[in-house]
mmCIF file of C-alpha atoms in Angstrom:
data_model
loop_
_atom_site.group_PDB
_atom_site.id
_atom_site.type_symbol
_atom_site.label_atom_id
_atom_site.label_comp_id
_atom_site.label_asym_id
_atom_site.label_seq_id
_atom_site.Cartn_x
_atom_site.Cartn_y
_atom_site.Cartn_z
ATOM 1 C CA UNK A 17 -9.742 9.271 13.409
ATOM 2 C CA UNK A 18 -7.847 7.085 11.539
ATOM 3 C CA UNK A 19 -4.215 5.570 12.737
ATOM 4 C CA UNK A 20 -1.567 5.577 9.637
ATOM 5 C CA UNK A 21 2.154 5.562 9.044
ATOM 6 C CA UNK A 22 3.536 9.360 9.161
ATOM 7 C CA UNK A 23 6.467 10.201 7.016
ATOM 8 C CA UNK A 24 8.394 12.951 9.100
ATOM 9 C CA UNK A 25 11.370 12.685 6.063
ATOM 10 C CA UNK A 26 10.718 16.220 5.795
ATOM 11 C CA UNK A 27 11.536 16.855 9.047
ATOM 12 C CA UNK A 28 15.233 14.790 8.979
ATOM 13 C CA UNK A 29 16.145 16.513 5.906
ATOM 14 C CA UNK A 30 15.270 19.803 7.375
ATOM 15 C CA UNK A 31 17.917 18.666 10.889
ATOM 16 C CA UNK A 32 20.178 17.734 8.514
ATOM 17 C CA UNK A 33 20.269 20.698 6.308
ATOM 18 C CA UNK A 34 20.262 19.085 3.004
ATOM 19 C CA UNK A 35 17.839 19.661 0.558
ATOM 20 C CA UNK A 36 15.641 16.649 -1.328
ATOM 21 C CA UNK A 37 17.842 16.841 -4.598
ATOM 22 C CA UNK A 38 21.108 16.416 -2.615
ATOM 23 C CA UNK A 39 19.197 13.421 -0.778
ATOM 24 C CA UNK A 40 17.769 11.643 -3.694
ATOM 25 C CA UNK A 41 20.812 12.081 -5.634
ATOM 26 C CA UNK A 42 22.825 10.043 -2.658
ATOM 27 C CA UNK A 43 20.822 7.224 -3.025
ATOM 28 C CA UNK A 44 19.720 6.886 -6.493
ATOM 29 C CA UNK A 45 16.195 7.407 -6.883
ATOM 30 C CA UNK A 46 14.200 10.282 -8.947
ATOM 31 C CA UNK A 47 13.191 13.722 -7.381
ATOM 32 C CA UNK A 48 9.931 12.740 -8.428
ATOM 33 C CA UNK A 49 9.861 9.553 -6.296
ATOM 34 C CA UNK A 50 11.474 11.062 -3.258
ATOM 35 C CA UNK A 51 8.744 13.865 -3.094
ATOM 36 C CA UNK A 52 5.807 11.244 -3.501
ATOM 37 C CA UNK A 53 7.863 9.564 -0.185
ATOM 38 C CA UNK A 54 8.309 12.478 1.528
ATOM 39 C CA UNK A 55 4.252 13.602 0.759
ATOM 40 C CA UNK A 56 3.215 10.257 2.318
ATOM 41 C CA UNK A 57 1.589 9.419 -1.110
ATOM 42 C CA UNK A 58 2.995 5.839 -1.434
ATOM 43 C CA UNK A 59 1.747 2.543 -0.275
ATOM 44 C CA UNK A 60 5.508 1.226 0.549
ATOM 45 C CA UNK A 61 8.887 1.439 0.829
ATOM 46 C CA UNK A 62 11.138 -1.133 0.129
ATOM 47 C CA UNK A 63 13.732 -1.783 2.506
ATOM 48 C CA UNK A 64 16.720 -1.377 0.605
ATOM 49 C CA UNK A 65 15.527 2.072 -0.337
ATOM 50 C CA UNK A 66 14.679 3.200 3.880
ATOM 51 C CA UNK A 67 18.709 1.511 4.485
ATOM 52 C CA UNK A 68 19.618 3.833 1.625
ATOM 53 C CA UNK A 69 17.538 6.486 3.132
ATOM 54 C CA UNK A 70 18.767 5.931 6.727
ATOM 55 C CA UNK A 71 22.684 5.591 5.717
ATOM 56 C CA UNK A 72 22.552 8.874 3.806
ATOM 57 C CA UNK A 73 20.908 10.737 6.601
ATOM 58 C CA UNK A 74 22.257 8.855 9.279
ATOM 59 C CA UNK A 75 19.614 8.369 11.429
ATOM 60 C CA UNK A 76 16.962 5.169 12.095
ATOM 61 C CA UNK A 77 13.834 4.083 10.436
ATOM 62 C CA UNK A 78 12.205 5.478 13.431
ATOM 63 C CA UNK A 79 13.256 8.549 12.611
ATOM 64 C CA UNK A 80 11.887 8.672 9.091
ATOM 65 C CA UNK A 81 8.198 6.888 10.075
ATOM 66 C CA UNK A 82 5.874 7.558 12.712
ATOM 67 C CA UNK A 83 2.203 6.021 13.452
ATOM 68 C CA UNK A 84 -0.343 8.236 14.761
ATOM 69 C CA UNK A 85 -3.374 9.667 13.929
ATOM 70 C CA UNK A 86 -3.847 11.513 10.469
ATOM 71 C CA UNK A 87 -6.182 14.824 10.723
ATOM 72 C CA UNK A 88 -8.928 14.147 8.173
ATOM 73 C CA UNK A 89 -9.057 16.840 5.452
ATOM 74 C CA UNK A 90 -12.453 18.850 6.871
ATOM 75 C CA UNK A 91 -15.140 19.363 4.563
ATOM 76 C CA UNK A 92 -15.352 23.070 2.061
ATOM 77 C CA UNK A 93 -17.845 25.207 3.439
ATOM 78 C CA UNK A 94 -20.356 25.875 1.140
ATOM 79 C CA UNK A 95 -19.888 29.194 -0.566
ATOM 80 C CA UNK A 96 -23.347 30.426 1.109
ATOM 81 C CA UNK A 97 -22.455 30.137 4.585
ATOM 82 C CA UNK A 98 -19.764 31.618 6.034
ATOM 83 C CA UNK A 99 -17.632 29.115 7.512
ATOM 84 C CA UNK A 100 -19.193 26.282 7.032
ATOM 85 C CA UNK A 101 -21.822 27.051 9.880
ATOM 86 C CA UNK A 102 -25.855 26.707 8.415
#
C-alpha cells in the first residue's frame, strides 16, 4: 500500500465544533477550496494558508496532516458474480 499525506481537517473542525463555512470564512479562502483541502484532493498547501488554518483552529500542523497508509479504492465486482468472488 501506498504511504501519503492524510488530511484529518475534518476531524479538527469536528473537536472544534465549527462548521467548514465558519472556518473558511476566518481565513479567507472559498468553500470550494476548503472542501478540495479537507477531501485530500490537492497537491499542496501553502504555508501561509496551514498558519491561517492552524491560528483559526488553534491547534498544530500536526494536527491537520498525518502520513500513513491510504486504503486503495478495491476493485467493482462484476455484476455477474456476487461479490466479486469468480
Amino acid at each position: 500500500m501506498a504511504r501519503d499525506i492524510i488530511v484529518t481537517l475534518d476531524v479538527m473542525l469536528a473537536r472544534r465544533k465549527m462548521k467548514a463555512k465558519e472556518l473558511a470564512a476566518a481565513i479567507g479562502i472559498t468553500e470550494a477550496n476548503l472542501s478540495l483541502l479537507k477531501s485530500g484532493k490537492v497537491k499542496g498547501v501553502r504555508f501561509e494558508t496551514l498558519a491561517k488554518l492552524c491560528e483559526a483552529l488553534d491547534c498544530k500542523p500536526g494536527d491537520l496532516l498525518d502520513f500513513g497508509e491510504t486504503v486503495a479504492p478495491r476493485a467493482p465486482a462484476h455484476p455477474l458474480e456476487p461479490d466479486g468472488l469468480a
